[in-house]
Short mmCIF file of C-alpha atoms and ligand atoms in Angstrom, two decimals:
data_model
loop_
_atom_site.label_atom_id
_atom_site.label_comp_id
_atom_site.label_asym_id
_atom_site.label_seq_id
_atom_site.Cartn_x
_atom_site.Cartn_y
_atom_site.Cartn_z
CA UNK A 1 -29.43 17.98 18.21
CA UNK A 2 -29.71 17.56 14.44
CA UNK A 3 -26.73 17.33 12.06
CA UNK A 4 -25.92 20.16 9.65
CA UNK A 5 -23.56 20.56 6.73
CA UNK A 6 -20.87 23.12 7.54
CA UNK A 7 -18.65 22.81 4.44
CA UNK A 8 -18.93 21.46 0.90
CA UNK A 9 -16.33 20.63 -1.75
CA UNK A 10 -16.01 18.86 -5.08
CA UNK A 11 -13.33 17.47 -7.37
CA UNK A 12 -13.75 16.79 -11.08
CA UNK A 13 -10.81 15.62 -13.19
CA UNK A 14 -9.73 18.10 -15.90
CA UNK A 15 -9.96 15.71 -18.84
CA UNK A 16 -13.25 16.01 -20.75
CA UNK A 17 -14.76 13.16 -22.76
CA UNK A 18 -17.46 14.62 -25.01
CA UNK A 19 -20.25 12.88 -26.88
CA UNK A 20 -18.35 13.71 -30.07
CA UNK A 21 -15.33 11.83 -28.67
CA UNK A 22 -17.59 8.84 -27.95
CA UNK A 23 -18.93 8.93 -31.52
CA UNK A 24 -15.40 7.96 -32.59
CA UNK A 25 -15.33 4.94 -30.26
CA UNK A 26 -18.90 3.64 -30.41
CA UNK A 27 -21.91 3.31 -32.69
CA UNK A 28 -23.65 6.31 -31.13
CA UNK A 29 -24.38 9.97 -31.80
CA UNK A 30 -24.30 13.17 -29.79
CA UNK A 31 -27.97 13.67 -30.74
CA UNK A 32 -29.03 10.26 -29.34
CA UNK A 33 -27.12 10.76 -26.08
CA UNK A 34 -28.45 14.28 -25.51
CA UNK A 35 -32.04 13.33 -26.37
CA UNK A 36 -32.10 10.16 -24.20
CA UNK A 37 -29.98 11.32 -21.25
CA UNK A 38 -29.27 15.06 -21.36
CA UNK A 39 -25.53 14.33 -21.13
CA UNK A 40 -23.12 16.31 -23.31
CA UNK A 41 -19.77 15.50 -21.72
CA UNK A 42 -18.21 13.82 -18.68
CA UNK A 43 -14.85 13.94 -16.90
CA UNK A 44 -12.29 11.13 -16.87
CA UNK A 45 -9.44 10.61 -14.40
CA UNK A 46 -6.88 9.53 -16.98
CA UNK A 47 -3.73 9.22 -14.86
CA UNK A 48 -3.45 5.45 -14.23
CA UNK A 49 -1.64 6.19 -10.95
CA UNK A 50 -4.70 8.00 -9.60
CA UNK A 51 -7.78 6.24 -8.27
CA UNK A 52 -10.87 7.09 -6.20
CA UNK A 53 -8.84 7.92 -3.08
CA UNK A 54 -7.01 10.62 -5.02
CA UNK A 55 -10.31 12.39 -5.71
CA UNK A 56 -11.39 11.88 -2.07
CA UNK A 57 -8.10 13.40 -0.90
CA UNK A 58 -8.67 16.47 -3.08
CA UNK A 59 -12.18 16.90 -1.67
CA UNK A 60 -11.04 16.28 1.93
CA UNK A 61 -8.25 18.89 1.74
CA UNK A 62 -10.67 21.52 0.46
CA UNK A 63 -13.20 20.66 3.15
CA UNK A 64 -10.64 21.19 5.91
CA UNK A 65 -9.53 24.46 4.35
CA UNK A 66 -13.05 25.78 3.86
CA UNK A 67 -14.10 24.91 7.41
CA UNK A 68 -10.78 26.16 8.80
CA UNK A 69 -10.07 23.05 10.84
CA UNK A 70 -7.16 20.61 11.20
CA UNK A 71 -7.30 17.01 9.96
CA UNK A 72 -6.83 15.84 13.55
CA UNK A 73 -10.24 17.27 14.48
CA UNK A 74 -12.12 14.87 12.18
CA UNK A 75 -13.61 12.00 14.21
CA UNK A 76 -15.10 9.85 11.45
CA UNK A 77 -14.65 9.57 7.68
CA UNK A 78 -17.26 7.78 5.58
CA UNK A 79 -16.52 7.31 1.89
CA UNK A 80 -19.44 6.22 -0.27
CA UNK A 81 -18.10 4.44 -3.33
CA UNK A 82 -18.58 1.39 -5.53
CA UNK A 83 -15.21 1.86 -7.21
CA UNK A 84 -12.80 1.68 -4.24
CA UNK A 85 -9.07 1.76 -5.01
CA UNK A 86 -9.01 -1.92 -4.01
CA UNK A 87 -11.25 -4.27 -2.03
CA UNK A 88 -9.29 -3.49 1.11
CA UNK A 89 -8.10 -1.44 2.85
CA UNK A 90 -11.09 0.85 2.45
CA UNK A 91 -10.85 4.04 0.42
CA UNK A 92 -11.90 5.87 3.60
CA UNK A 93 -8.72 4.61 5.33
CA UNK A 94 -6.65 5.66 2.31
CA UNK A 95 -8.28 9.11 2.47
CA UNK A 96 -7.53 9.30 6.19
CA UNK A 97 -3.90 8.60 5.37
CA UNK A 98 -3.76 11.24 2.59
CA UNK A 99 -4.94 14.05 4.88
CA UNK A 100 -3.45 12.72 8.12
CA UNK A 101 -6.74 12.48 10.02
CA UNK A 102 -5.05 10.43 12.72
CA UNK A 103 -7.88 10.69 15.27
CA UNK A 104 -10.64 9.48 12.93
CA UNK A 105 -12.05 6.05 12.37
CA UNK A 106 -12.96 5.44 8.75
CA UNK A 107 -15.03 3.09 6.63
CA UNK A 108 -16.51 2.74 3.14
CA UNK A 109 -20.20 2.43 2.44
CA UNK A 110 -21.43 0.89 -0.81
CA UNK A 111 -24.93 1.77 -1.88
CA UNK A 112 -23.93 2.60 -5.48
CA UNK A 113 -25.65 5.78 -6.70
CA UNK A 114 -27.44 6.16 -3.34
CA UNK A 115 -24.12 5.91 -1.51
CA UNK A 116 -23.84 9.56 -0.53
CA UNK A 117 -27.42 9.82 0.70
CA UNK A 118 -27.05 6.60 2.72
CA UNK A 119 -23.69 7.79 4.11
CA UNK A 120 -25.03 11.23 5.02
CA UNK A 121 -27.97 9.64 6.81
CA UNK A 122 -25.64 7.25 8.66
CA UNK A 123 -23.31 10.07 9.68
CA UNK A 124 -26.26 12.16 10.91
CA UNK A 125 -27.08 9.43 13.47
CA UNK A 126 -23.58 9.72 14.98
CA UNK A 127 -24.06 13.48 15.38
CA UNK A 128 -27.60 13.19 16.75
CA UNK A 129 -26.53 10.60 19.32
CA UNK A 130 -23.77 12.89 20.51
CA UNK A 131 -21.10 10.33 19.60
CA UNK A 132 -19.25 12.67 17.22
CA UNK A 133 -18.97 16.38 16.47
CA UNK A 134 -17.06 16.45 13.15
CA UNK A 135 -17.63 13.91 10.40
CA UNK A 136 -16.41 13.95 6.82
CA UNK A 137 -18.78 12.34 4.31
CA UNK A 138 -17.50 11.89 0.76
CA UNK A 139 -19.14 10.38 -2.32
CA UNK A 140 -16.63 9.41 -5.01
CA UNK A 141 -16.45 7.12 -8.00
CA UNK A 142 -13.95 6.49 -10.76
CA UNK A 143 -16.58 5.02 -13.04
CA UNK A 144 -14.19 4.90 -16.00
CA UNK A 145 -12.44 2.02 -14.20
CA UNK A 146 -15.51 -0.24 -14.56
CA UNK A 147 -16.90 0.94 -17.92
CA UNK A 148 -16.84 -1.24 -20.99
CA UNK A 149 -15.98 1.24 -23.74
CA UNK A 150 -17.32 -1.19 -26.33
CA UNK A 151 -20.83 -1.17 -24.74
CA UNK A 152 -22.70 1.89 -26.00
CA UNK A 153 -25.59 1.38 -23.58
CA UNK A 154 -23.44 2.05 -20.49
CA UNK A 155 -20.23 3.78 -21.67
CA UNK A 156 -22.08 6.98 -22.52
CA UNK A 157 -23.72 7.38 -19.12
CA UNK A 158 -21.00 7.68 -16.52
CA UNK A 159 -18.11 9.93 -15.53
CA UNK A 160 -15.53 10.29 -12.74
CA UNK A 161 -15.93 12.72 -9.86
CA UNK A 162 -16.20 13.29 -6.14
CA UNK A 163 -17.89 15.57 -3.67
CA UNK A 164 -18.13 15.79 0.07
CA UNK A 165 -19.29 17.63 3.15
CA UNK A 166 -18.42 18.16 6.78
CA UNK A 167 -21.26 17.33 9.14
CA UNK A 168 -21.50 18.87 12.62
CA UNK A 169 -24.21 19.50 15.22
CA UNK A 170 -26.61 22.18 13.98
CA UNK A 171 -26.15 25.45 15.83
CA UNK A 172 -29.86 25.88 16.44
CA UNK A 173 -32.98 23.73 16.69
CA UNK A 174 -35.00 23.39 13.48
CA UNK A 175 -31.93 23.42 11.20
CA UNK A 176 -29.88 20.67 9.58
CA UNK A 177 -31.04 17.22 8.48
CA UNK A 178 -34.64 17.05 9.64
CA UNK A 179 -35.95 13.89 8.00
CA UNK A 180 -34.86 10.94 5.88
CA UNK A 181 -36.32 7.82 4.27
CA UNK A 182 -34.05 5.06 2.94
CA UNK A 183 -35.03 1.96 0.94
CA UNK A 184 -33.49 -1.14 -0.67
CA UNK A 185 -34.89 -3.86 -2.92
CA UNK A 186 -32.21 -6.48 -3.50
CA UNK A 187 -34.67 -8.93 -5.04
CA UNK A 188 -35.52 -6.82 -8.07
CA UNK A 189 -32.34 -4.78 -8.17
CA UNK A 190 -29.78 -7.54 -8.40
CA UNK A 191 -31.16 -8.64 -11.77
CA UNK A 192 -30.77 -5.35 -13.58
CA UNK A 193 -27.63 -3.48 -12.53
CA UNK A 194 -24.42 -5.20 -11.41
CA UNK A 195 -20.77 -5.99 -11.93
CA UNK A 196 -20.30 -9.74 -11.73
CA UNK A 197 -16.60 -10.31 -11.14
CA UNK A 198 -13.90 -9.17 -8.78
CA UNK A 199 -15.68 -10.27 -5.61
CA UNK A 200 -15.88 -13.63 -3.86
CA UNK A 201 -18.42 -15.11 -6.29
CA UNK A 202 -16.29 -14.64 -9.38
CA UNK A 203 -12.73 -13.81 -8.34
CA UNK A 204 -10.56 -12.48 -11.16
CA UNK A 205 -9.56 -15.22 -13.61
CA UNK A 206 -8.78 -15.54 -17.29
CA UNK A 207 -12.42 -16.50 -17.77
CA UNK A 208 -13.81 -13.41 -16.00
CA UNK A 209 -11.57 -11.21 -18.13
CA UNK A 210 -12.38 -13.01 -21.40
CA UNK A 211 -16.09 -12.73 -20.61
CA UNK A 212 -15.82 -9.01 -19.78
CA UNK A 213 -17.22 -9.61 -16.30
CA UNK A 214 -15.30 -6.77 -14.63
CA UNK A 215 -17.55 -4.16 -16.20
CA UNK A 216 -20.93 -2.67 -15.33
CA UNK A 217 -23.94 -4.39 -16.83
CA UNK A 218 -27.31 -2.68 -16.88
CA UNK A 219 -30.77 -3.27 -18.26
CA UNK A 220 -31.32 0.43 -18.85
CA UNK A 221 -35.02 0.25 -19.56
CA UNK A 222 -35.82 -1.64 -16.34
CA UNK A 223 -33.60 0.60 -14.22
CA UNK A 224 -35.13 3.69 -15.83
CA UNK A 225 -38.68 2.58 -14.92
CA UNK A 226 -37.78 1.78 -11.31
CA UNK A 227 -35.74 4.97 -10.90
CA UNK A 228 -38.58 7.22 -12.12
CA UNK A 229 -41.12 5.60 -9.78
CA UNK A 230 -38.88 5.27 -6.71
CA UNK A 231 -37.28 8.71 -6.77
CA UNK A 232 -40.64 10.40 -7.26
CA UNK A 233 -42.26 8.23 -4.54
CA UNK A 234 -39.63 8.99 -1.93
CA UNK A 235 -39.57 12.69 -2.80
CA UNK A 236 -43.35 12.87 -2.42
CA UNK A 237 -43.19 10.92 0.85
CA UNK A 238 -40.62 13.33 2.27
CA UNK A 239 -42.78 16.32 1.25
CA UNK A 240 -45.91 14.84 2.86
CA UNK A 241 -44.17 13.79 6.09
CA UNK A 242 -42.86 17.32 6.54
CA UNK A 243 -45.91 19.21 5.22
CA UNK A 244 -43.78 20.78 2.50
CA UNK A 245 -45.41 22.45 -0.50
CA UNK A 246 -43.49 22.84 -3.75
CA UNK A 247 -43.22 26.60 -3.17
CA UNK A 248 -41.45 26.05 0.19
CA UNK A 249 -38.64 24.07 -1.43
CA UNK A 250 -35.53 26.08 -2.31
CA UNK A 251 -33.82 23.25 -4.24
CA UNK A 252 -34.44 19.68 -5.24
CA UNK A 253 -31.04 17.97 -5.46
CA UNK A 254 -31.63 14.72 -7.36
CA UNK A 255 -29.14 12.01 -8.28
CA UNK A 256 -27.81 12.85 -11.75
CA UNK A 257 -28.34 9.77 -13.91
CA UNK A 258 -30.55 11.02 -16.68
CA UNK A 259 -32.28 14.36 -17.27
CA UNK A 260 -35.53 12.53 -18.06
CA UNK A 261 -35.53 10.88 -14.61
CA UNK A 262 -34.75 14.24 -12.97
CA UNK A 263 -37.62 15.91 -14.86
CA UNK A 264 -40.09 13.16 -13.94
CA UNK A 265 -39.22 13.49 -10.24
CA UNK A 266 -39.57 17.26 -10.30
CA UNK A 267 -42.86 17.02 -12.15
CA UNK A 268 -44.39 14.65 -9.58
CA UNK A 269 -43.28 17.03 -6.80
CA UNK A 270 -44.66 20.02 -8.68
CA UNK A 271 -41.32 21.78 -8.27
CA UNK A 272 -40.49 24.47 -10.82
CA UNK A 273 -37.53 23.60 -13.06
CA UNK A 274 -35.60 26.65 -11.78
CA UNK A 275 -35.38 24.91 -8.39
CA UNK A 276 -34.11 21.61 -9.77
CA UNK A 277 -30.35 21.19 -9.63
CA UNK A 278 -28.88 19.59 -12.73
CA UNK A 279 -25.33 19.25 -13.98
CA UNK A 280 -25.75 15.87 -15.68
CA UNK A 281 -25.04 17.58 -19.02
CA UNK A 282 -21.49 18.44 -17.90
CA UNK A 283 -20.49 15.49 -15.72
CA UNK A 284 -22.75 12.54 -16.62
CA UNK A 285 -23.47 10.11 -13.80
CA UNK A 286 -20.65 10.14 -11.24
CA UNK A 287 -22.56 7.61 -9.07
CA UNK A 288 -21.90 8.44 -5.38
CA UNK A 289 -20.41 11.77 -6.46
CA UNK A 290 -23.49 13.36 -8.05
CA UNK A 291 -25.34 14.79 -5.05
CA UNK A 292 -22.36 16.22 -3.11
CA UNK A 293 -21.03 17.73 -6.36
CA UNK A 294 -24.42 19.44 -6.84
CA UNK A 295 -24.34 20.70 -3.24
CA UNK A 296 -20.82 22.07 -3.70
CA UNK A 297 -21.87 23.89 -6.89
CA UNK A 298 -24.93 25.43 -5.20
CA UNK A 299 -22.67 26.55 -2.36
CA UNK A 300 -20.03 28.02 -4.74
CA UNK A 301 -22.77 29.94 -6.54
CA UNK A 302 -23.95 31.44 -3.23
CA UNK A 303 -27.39 29.86 -3.60
CA UNK A 304 -27.61 28.23 -0.16
CA UNK A 305 -29.10 30.58 2.40
CA UNK A 306 -30.03 30.16 6.03
CA UNK A 307 -33.46 28.52 6.15
CA UNK A 308 -33.36 27.14 2.58
CA UNK A 309 -35.28 23.87 2.38
CA UNK A 310 -33.43 21.23 0.36
CA UNK A 311 -34.60 17.78 -0.68
CA UNK A 312 -31.97 15.26 -1.79
CA UNK A 313 -33.17 12.14 -3.61
CA UNK A 314 -31.26 9.23 -5.08
CA UNK A 315 -31.70 5.90 -6.84
CA UNK A 316 -29.11 3.27 -7.71
CA UNK A 317 -27.91 -0.30 -7.92
CA UNK A 318 -29.15 -2.68 -5.25
CA UNK A 319 -31.74 -1.31 -5.80
CA UNK A 320 -31.17 1.44 -3.26
CA UNK A 321 -33.03 4.72 -2.99
CA UNK A 322 -33.67 7.42 -0.47
CA UNK A 323 -34.58 10.98 0.32
CA UNK A 324 -33.30 13.55 2.82
CA UNK A 325 -34.92 16.81 3.91
CA UNK A 326 -32.63 19.48 5.36
CA UNK A 327 -32.93 23.12 6.32
CA UNK A 328 -29.69 24.95 5.55
CA UNK A 329 -28.23 26.67 8.60
O1 UT7 B 401 -27.60 5.75 -11.66
C1 UT7 B 401 -27.79 4.38 -11.71
C2 UT7 B 401 -29.06 4.07 -12.29
N1 UT7 B 401 -29.02 4.11 -13.73
C3 UT7 B 401 -29.90 4.82 -14.39
O2 UT7 B 401 -30.66 5.57 -13.79
C4 UT7 B 401 -30.02 4.63 -15.89
C5 UT7 B 401 -31.45 4.38 -16.23
N2 UT7 B 401 -31.68 4.15 -17.67
C6 UT7 B 401 -31.53 5.13 -18.60
O3 UT7 B 401 -31.14 6.24 -18.30
C7 UT7 B 401 -31.96 4.80 -20.01
O4 UT7 B 401 -32.64 3.55 -20.01
C8 UT7 B 401 -30.79 4.72 -21.01
C9 UT7 B 401 -30.26 6.13 -21.25
C10 UT7 B 401 -29.71 3.81 -20.50
C11 UT7 B 401 -31.30 4.21 -22.37
O5 UT7 B 401 -32.38 5.02 -22.83
P1 UT7 B 401 -33.72 4.33 -23.32
O6 UT7 B 401 -34.59 5.41 -23.78
O7 UT7 B 401 -34.23 3.48 -22.19
O8 UT7 B 401 -33.23 3.47 -24.54
P2 UT7 B 401 -33.31 1.90 -24.75
O9 UT7 B 401 -32.37 1.19 -23.87
O10 UT7 B 401 -34.75 1.50 -24.72
O11 UT7 B 401 -32.78 1.77 -26.23
C12 UT7 B 401 -33.46 2.36 -27.34
C13 UT7 B 401 -32.66 2.06 -28.59
C14 UT7 B 401 -32.24 0.60 -28.72
O12 UT7 B 401 -32.34 0.24 -30.07
P3 UT7 B 401 -33.59 -0.61 -30.59
O13 UT7 B 401 -33.57 -1.87 -29.77
O14 UT7 B 401 -34.79 0.23 -30.28
O15 UT7 B 401 -33.27 -0.79 -32.04
C15 UT7 B 401 -30.79 0.62 -28.31
O16 UT7 B 401 -30.05 -0.41 -28.92
O17 UT7 B 401 -31.45 2.83 -28.59
C16 UT7 B 401 -30.34 1.96 -28.81
N3 UT7 B 401 -29.20 2.49 -28.06
C17 UT7 B 401 -28.38 3.43 -28.56
N4 UT7 B 401 -28.36 4.07 -29.74
C18 UT7 B 401 -27.40 5.00 -29.92
C19 UT7 B 401 -28.79 2.17 -26.83
N5 UT7 B 401 -27.71 2.89 -26.50
C20 UT7 B 401 -27.42 3.68 -27.55
C21 UT7 B 401 -26.45 4.65 -27.81
N6 UT7 B 401 -26.47 5.28 -29.01
N7 UT7 B 401 -25.50 4.98 -26.91
#
């Protein structure tokens, strides 16, 4: 039995940080940001008391409500994040505590921007094996907590946000998650996108703070090149493996890092721009949040119909990338 999504939800903080706001902080312009990334604004979780688990809790509560189930029915919670509240306990355990999912086991999965796709694929195996019947998968990142607001090359790209789904056995054969391909390349990836300090290699010290090592560092040009090639490759592979033509695809749901990367992926697949989901203009890159937020928006807009073919594709730090093909049930 395949695994199918039975509920979707999203949470975006209210506070908007626009490109015009960033112009006041950095040597940048709205025109540059829009032309190079497609981003106009992003959301920021400003309350210092609130961290990633807060956004997960908001998503989890909505998921339970939408599906009409009790927290005690959830058997597993996977939170994909690279900005956990703290190194341990996991943000998944904190989320479990927020909603009172006392019968679940819970763990975090870190695959950066590919976190949700990796987590969804992992959760699907637990459904397919018959081990579990109700799994919550959430992708959430408070990127503002690791952004250097004096670095114009990264500060403009990211935002805070979360999205999630409930995964259950598909009601009928031929529906749900039908195929997936996941990849990592730690050799190339570790050079170009990372946060050096805060782990066991560089624990927090005066030196790590003075050297601004608790922030994201990225070689944008290198990451851009790899993202364009890898997302398009995996999308094409998924189409070939499942004999899918562009016209059979209802929606391409790509990771939202940069509109130019999204366009390049869609172009290689031959998918018409009307079928390409994009909200990068409004939210920027919410890392593990992007794809489940897109799914929740499609769902809210009533665009997901029984039999709709969806392809999800992601690329992120590691490097990590992957694609999932699902038929909506
Ligand atoms: O989701 C995780 C994976 N991450 C990504 O997918 C991000 C991938 N990379 C990108 O999206 C793009 O590389 C960026 C948007 C980060 C940068 O766009 P780019 O077209 O690759 O620009 P660039 O880095 O080649 O920089 C071009 C110029 C440089 O000036 P010079 O050296 O040509 O004089 C930069 O210093 O633009 C300058 N620049 C800026 N100018 C105004 C860099 N950032 C800014 C800025 N405002 N914010």
